Short mmCIF file of C-alpha atoms and ligand atoms in Angstrom, two decimals:
data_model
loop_
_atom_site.label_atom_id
_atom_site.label_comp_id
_atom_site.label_asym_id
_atom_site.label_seq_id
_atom_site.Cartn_x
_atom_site.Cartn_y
_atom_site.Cartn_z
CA UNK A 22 -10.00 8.40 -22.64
CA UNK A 23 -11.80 8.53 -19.61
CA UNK A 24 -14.21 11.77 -19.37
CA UNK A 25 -13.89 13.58 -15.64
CA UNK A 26 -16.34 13.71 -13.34
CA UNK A 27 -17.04 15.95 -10.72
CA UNK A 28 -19.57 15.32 -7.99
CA UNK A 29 -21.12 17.24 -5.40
CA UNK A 30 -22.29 15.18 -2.19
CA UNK A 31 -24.78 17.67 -0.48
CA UNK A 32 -25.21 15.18 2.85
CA UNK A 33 -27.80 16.53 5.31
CA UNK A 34 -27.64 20.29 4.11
CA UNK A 35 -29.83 22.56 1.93
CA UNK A 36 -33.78 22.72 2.46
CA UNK A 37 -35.83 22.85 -0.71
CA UNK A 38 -35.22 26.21 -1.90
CA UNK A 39 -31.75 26.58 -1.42
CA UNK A 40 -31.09 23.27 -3.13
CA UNK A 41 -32.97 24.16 -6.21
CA UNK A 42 -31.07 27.70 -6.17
CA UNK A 43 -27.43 26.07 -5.83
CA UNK A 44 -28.35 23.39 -8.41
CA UNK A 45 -29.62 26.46 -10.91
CA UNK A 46 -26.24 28.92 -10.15
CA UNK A 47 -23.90 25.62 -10.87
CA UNK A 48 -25.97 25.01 -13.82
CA UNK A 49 -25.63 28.59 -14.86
CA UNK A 50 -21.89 28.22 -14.93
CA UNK A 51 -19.82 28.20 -17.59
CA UNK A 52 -19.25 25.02 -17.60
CA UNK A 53 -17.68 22.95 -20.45
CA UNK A 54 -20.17 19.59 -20.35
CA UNK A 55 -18.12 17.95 -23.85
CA UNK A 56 -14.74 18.14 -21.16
CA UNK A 57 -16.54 17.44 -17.71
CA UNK A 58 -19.68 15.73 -16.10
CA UNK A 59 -21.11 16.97 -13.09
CA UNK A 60 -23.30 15.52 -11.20
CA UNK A 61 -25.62 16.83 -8.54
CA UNK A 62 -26.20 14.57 -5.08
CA UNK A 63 -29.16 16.43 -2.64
CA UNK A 64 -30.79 14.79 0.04
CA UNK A 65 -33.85 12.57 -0.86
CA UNK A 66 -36.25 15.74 -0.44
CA UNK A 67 -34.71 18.13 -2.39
CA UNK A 68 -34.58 15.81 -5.44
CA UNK A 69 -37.23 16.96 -7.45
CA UNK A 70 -36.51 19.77 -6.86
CA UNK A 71 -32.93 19.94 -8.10
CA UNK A 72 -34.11 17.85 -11.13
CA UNK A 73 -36.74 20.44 -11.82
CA UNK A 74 -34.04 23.39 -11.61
CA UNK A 75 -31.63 20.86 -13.70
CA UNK A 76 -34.08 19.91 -16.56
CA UNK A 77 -35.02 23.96 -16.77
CA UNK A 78 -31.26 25.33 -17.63
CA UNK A 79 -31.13 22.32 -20.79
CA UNK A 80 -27.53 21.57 -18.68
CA UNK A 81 -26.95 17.47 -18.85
CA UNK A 82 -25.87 17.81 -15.10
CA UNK A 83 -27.04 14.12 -13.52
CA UNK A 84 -29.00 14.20 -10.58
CA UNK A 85 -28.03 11.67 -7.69
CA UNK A 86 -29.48 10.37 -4.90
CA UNK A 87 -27.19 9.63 -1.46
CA UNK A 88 -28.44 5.82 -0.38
CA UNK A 89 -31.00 4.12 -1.60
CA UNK A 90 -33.16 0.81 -0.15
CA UNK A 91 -33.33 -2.80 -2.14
CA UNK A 92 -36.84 -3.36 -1.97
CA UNK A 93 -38.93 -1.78 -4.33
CA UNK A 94 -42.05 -0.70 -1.93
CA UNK A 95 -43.48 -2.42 1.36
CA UNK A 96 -43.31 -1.76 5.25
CA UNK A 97 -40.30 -0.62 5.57
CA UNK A 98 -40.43 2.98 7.75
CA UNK A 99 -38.40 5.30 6.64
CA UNK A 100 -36.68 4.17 4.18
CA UNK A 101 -36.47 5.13 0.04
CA UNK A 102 -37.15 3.06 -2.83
CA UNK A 103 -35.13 3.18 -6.36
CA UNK A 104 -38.66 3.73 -7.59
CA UNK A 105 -39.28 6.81 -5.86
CA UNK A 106 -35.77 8.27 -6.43
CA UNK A 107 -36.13 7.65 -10.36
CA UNK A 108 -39.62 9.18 -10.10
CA UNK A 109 -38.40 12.26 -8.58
CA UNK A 110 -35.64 12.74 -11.05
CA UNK A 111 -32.35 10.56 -10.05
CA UNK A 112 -30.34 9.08 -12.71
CA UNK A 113 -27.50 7.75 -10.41
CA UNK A 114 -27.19 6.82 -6.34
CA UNK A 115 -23.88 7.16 -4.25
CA UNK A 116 -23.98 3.56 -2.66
CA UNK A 117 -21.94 2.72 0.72
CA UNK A 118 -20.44 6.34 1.47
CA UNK A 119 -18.13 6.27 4.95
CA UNK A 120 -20.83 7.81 6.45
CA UNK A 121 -23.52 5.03 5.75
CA UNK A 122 -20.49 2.36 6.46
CA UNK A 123 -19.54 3.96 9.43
CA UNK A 124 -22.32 5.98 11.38
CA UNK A 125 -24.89 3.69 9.87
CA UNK A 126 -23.14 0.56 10.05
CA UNK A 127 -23.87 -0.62 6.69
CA UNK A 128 -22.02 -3.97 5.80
CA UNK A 129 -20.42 -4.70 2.25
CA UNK A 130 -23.05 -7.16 1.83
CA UNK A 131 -25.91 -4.55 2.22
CA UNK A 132 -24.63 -2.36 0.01
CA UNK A 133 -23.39 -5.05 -2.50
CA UNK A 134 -26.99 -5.95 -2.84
CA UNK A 135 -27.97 -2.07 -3.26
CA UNK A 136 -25.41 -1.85 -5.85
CA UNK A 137 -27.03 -4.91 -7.97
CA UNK A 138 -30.87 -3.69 -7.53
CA UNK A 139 -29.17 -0.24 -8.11
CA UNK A 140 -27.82 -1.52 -12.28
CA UNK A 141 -30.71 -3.51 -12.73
CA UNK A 142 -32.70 -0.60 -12.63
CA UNK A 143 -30.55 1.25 -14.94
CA UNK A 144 -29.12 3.90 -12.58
CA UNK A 145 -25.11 5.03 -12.69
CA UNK A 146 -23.74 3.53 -9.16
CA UNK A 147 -21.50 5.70 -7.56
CA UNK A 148 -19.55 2.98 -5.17
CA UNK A 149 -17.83 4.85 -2.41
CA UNK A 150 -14.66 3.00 -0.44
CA UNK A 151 -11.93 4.22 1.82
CA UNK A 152 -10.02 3.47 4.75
CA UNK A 153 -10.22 4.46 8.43
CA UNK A 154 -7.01 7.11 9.80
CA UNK A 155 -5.75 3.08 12.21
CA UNK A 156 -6.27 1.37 9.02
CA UNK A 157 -3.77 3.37 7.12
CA UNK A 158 -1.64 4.02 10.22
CA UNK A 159 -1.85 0.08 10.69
CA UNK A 160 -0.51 -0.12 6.56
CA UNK A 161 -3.58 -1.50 5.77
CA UNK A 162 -5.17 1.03 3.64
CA UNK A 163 -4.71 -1.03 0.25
CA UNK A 164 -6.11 -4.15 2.00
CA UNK A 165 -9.03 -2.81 3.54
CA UNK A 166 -10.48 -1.01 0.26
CA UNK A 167 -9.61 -3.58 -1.96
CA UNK A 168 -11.78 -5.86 0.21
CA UNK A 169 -14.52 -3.67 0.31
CA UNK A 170 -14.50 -3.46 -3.50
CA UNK A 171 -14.31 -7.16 -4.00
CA UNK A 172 -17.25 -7.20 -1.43
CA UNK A 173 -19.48 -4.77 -3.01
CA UNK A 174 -19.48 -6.12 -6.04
CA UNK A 175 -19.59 -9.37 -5.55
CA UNK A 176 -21.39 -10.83 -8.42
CA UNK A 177 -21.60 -7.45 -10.43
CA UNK A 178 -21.07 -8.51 -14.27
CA UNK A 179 -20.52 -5.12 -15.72
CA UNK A 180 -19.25 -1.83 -14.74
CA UNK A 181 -20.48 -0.12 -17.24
CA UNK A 182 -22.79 1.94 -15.06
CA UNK A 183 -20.33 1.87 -11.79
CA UNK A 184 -17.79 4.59 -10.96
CA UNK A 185 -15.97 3.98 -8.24
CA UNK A 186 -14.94 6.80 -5.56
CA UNK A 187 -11.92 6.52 -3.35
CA UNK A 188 -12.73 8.74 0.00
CA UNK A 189 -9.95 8.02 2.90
CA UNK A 190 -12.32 8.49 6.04
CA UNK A 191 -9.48 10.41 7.75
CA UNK A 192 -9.37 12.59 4.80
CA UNK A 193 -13.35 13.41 4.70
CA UNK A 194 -14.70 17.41 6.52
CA UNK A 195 -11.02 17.41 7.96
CA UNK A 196 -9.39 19.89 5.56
CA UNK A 197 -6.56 17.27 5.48
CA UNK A 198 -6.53 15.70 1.56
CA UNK A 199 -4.72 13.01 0.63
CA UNK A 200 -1.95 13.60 -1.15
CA UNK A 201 -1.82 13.24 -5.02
CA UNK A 202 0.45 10.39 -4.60
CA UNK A 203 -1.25 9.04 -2.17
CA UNK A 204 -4.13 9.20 -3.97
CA UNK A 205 -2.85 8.01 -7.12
CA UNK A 206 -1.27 4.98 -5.51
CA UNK A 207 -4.52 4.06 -4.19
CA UNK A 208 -6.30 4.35 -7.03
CA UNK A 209 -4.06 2.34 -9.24
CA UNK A 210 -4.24 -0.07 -6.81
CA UNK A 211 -7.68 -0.13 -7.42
CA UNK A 212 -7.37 -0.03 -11.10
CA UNK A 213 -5.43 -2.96 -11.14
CA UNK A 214 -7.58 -4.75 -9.44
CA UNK A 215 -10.37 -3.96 -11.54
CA UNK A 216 -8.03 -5.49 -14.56
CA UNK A 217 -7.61 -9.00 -12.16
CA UNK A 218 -10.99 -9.37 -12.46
CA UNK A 219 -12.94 -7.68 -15.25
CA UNK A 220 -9.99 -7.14 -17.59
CA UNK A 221 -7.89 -4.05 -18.99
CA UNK A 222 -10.84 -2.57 -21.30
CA UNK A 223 -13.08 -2.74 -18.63
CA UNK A 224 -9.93 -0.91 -15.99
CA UNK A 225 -9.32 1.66 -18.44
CA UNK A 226 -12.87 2.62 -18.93
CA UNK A 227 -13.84 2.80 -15.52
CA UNK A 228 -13.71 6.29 -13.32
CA UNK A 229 -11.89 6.36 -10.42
CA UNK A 230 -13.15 9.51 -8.32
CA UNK A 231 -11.13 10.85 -5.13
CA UNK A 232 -12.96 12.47 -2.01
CA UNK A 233 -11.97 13.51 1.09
CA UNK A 234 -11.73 17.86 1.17
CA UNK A 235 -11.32 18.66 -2.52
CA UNK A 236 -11.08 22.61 -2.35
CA UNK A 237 -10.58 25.00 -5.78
CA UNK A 238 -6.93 24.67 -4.86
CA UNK A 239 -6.14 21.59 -5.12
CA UNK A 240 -8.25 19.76 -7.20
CA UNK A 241 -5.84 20.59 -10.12
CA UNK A 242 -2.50 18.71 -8.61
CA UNK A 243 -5.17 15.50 -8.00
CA UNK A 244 -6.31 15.77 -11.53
CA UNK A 245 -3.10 15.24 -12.68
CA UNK A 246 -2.13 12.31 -11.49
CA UNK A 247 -3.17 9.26 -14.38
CA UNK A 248 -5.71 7.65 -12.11
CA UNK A 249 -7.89 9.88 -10.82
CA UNK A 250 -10.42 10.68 -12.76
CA UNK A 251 -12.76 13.21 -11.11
CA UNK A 252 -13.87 14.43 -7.75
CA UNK A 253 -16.42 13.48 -5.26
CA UNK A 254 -16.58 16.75 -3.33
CA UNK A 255 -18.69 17.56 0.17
CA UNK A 256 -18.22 20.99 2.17
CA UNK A 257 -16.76 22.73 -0.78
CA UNK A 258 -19.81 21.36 -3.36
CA UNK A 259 -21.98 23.76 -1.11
CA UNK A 260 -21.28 27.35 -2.29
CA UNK A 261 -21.62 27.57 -6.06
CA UNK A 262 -18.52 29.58 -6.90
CA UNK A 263 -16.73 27.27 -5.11
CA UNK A 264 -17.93 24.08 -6.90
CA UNK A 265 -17.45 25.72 -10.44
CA UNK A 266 -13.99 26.80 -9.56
CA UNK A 267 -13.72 22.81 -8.97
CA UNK A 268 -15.53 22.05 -11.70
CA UNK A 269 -13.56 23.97 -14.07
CA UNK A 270 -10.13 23.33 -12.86
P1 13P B 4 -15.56 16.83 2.08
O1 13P B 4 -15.27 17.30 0.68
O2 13P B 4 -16.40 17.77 2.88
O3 13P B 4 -14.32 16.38 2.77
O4 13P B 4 -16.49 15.51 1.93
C1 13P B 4 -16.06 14.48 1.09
C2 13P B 4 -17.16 13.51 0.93
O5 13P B 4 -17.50 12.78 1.84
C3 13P B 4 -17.86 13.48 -0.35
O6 13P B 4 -18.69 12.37 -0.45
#
């Protein structure tokens, strides 16, 4: 049986403070952690800070970073080692969200190699995929994420430490979710490719998160469906009662 997971994606909101005090309330909840994981994804700054708030309440909530960089330390401005985000707490990264694919034009390849540095150094990869509003409109939704997929993890032995997140682009801060069946059709899609090439135990083992404007009231009809096995939520991750209504649904 595959244990649900429910993830909040932060993005670029929350300063220092008000991460730490949304990462204690959520921790506070009364949450059920033998039924559910949670996981908690601030922005690189706030990290320690959420860890700190995390590691204080005794809650096994996992701490995630949004993007890390390959190298491990050098001249590259700006940018955020696996290193660093271990050291301030992270146990996990979200690699090749829409928003890195498509605002900051980051190829399969990039984030293929992210995802590899990413295992090596022990951290739970949280792979993100999903199709453009023309790609599905074009019927090319299953095509396009199962490409990206096979792309990002090229070479990837094990999934042990991957979970893989289906977020339609067109679905993502719109208010407009995918369907259930929608959803479920794409992620058995994905499931069965994940049995082409790493076999059933592997498939059946592996969590298949949706995202793309999970609310409280409608996170129950996705978690229904046999293939989806958890939540990667954004806007509605950002008020506590919100999240733990998701959390607990
Ligand atoms: P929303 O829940 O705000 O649509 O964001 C989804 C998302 O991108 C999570 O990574």
């Amino acid at each position: 049986m595959r244990k649900p997971l429910i993830a909040a994606n932060w993005k670029m909101f929350l300063n220092v403070k008000e991460a730490a005090d949304l990462a204690g309330a959520v921790c506070n909840g009364n949450t059920d952690y033998s039924k559910t994981d949670v996981m908690l994804a601030p922005s690189f700054t706030n990290i320690t800070a959420v860890s700190e708030a995390v590691k204080s309440s005794g809650k096994p909530v996992i701490v995630a970073a949004q993007n890390v960089y390959t190298e491990e330390s050098g001249a590259f401005t700006g940018e955020v080692s696996i290193p660093m985000i271990k050291g301030a707490g992270a146990g996990a990264v979200i690699l090749g969200h829409s928003e890195r694919r498509n605002v900051f034009k980051e190829t399969d390849e990039f984030i293929n190699a992210k995802v590899h540095k990413s295992i090596e150094a022990g951290l739970t990869v949280v792979l993100c995929v999903g199709e453009l509003l023309q790609e599905r409109e074009a019927g090319v939704a299953f095509e396009v994420v199962l490409a990206q997929l096979g792309k990002s993890l090229a070479g990837v032995k094990d999934l042990n430490k991957v979970v893989i997140a289906y977020e339609p682009v067109w679905a993502i801060g719109t208010g407009k979710t995918a369907s259930p069946e929608d959803a479920q059709a794409m992620h058995a899609e994905i499931r069965r490719f994940i049995t082409r090439i790493y076999g059933e135990h592997t498939a059946k083992s592996v969590r298949i998160l949706y995202g793309g404007s999970v609310k409280p009231d409608n996170i129950a009809d996705l978690m229904k469906k046999d293939d989806i096995d958890g939540a990667l939520v954004g806007g509605a991750s950002l008020k506590a009662d919100s999240f733990l209504k998701i959390i607990n649904f």
